[in-house]
């Protein structure tokens, strides 16, 4: 028995259904309340159809909304596309904030790998990557914070002691 994502991919391959229409529908469904199991299937369909970042309507803004409200499986599939769609410092801060407030370590690991890669540094500049790493490193998970510090050093930054808590949230307010 084939899974739904495999069947959808086969139907697209033989020309029975339109790939663009299916992807548009699946992405729209990800913005609606879905059970985690349904979200996993939808994420697998985007993978089976080889969704590319440039095909995502609304780009990074759309993905920020989906990532902030969806199940872990969706983040695992769509976060690499979000990293690819970061075009400026503001987008990087927004993406980092969405990932930092989530409890899943896997998404933080994926973002950390993206921040380590030279692509984001060339797009937004090393200073903004360091700022994103500072936000990401302000974790209660000491092992993860140490991993972030190693990345900061690896890309040529200095690890500074935390003088103040990172400003994270909708309003960028530091806790008092």
XYZ file of C-alpha atoms in Angstrom, residues 23-24 27-28 51 53-63:
16
model
C 1.012 22.506 -3.665
C -1.107 25.648 -3.364
C 0.162 25.102 1.701
C -3.245 26.688 2.315
C 8.529 21.997 -3.102
C 11.297 27.945 -1.752
C 10.454 30.195 -4.704
C 7.116 28.371 -5.106
C 5.847 29.395 -1.686
C 3.259 32.163 -2.065
C 3.935 34.901 0.421
C 7.517 33.719 0.860
C 9.092 34.134 4.261
C 6.102 35.989 5.746
C 3.834 33.039 4.911
C 6.324 30.543 6.338
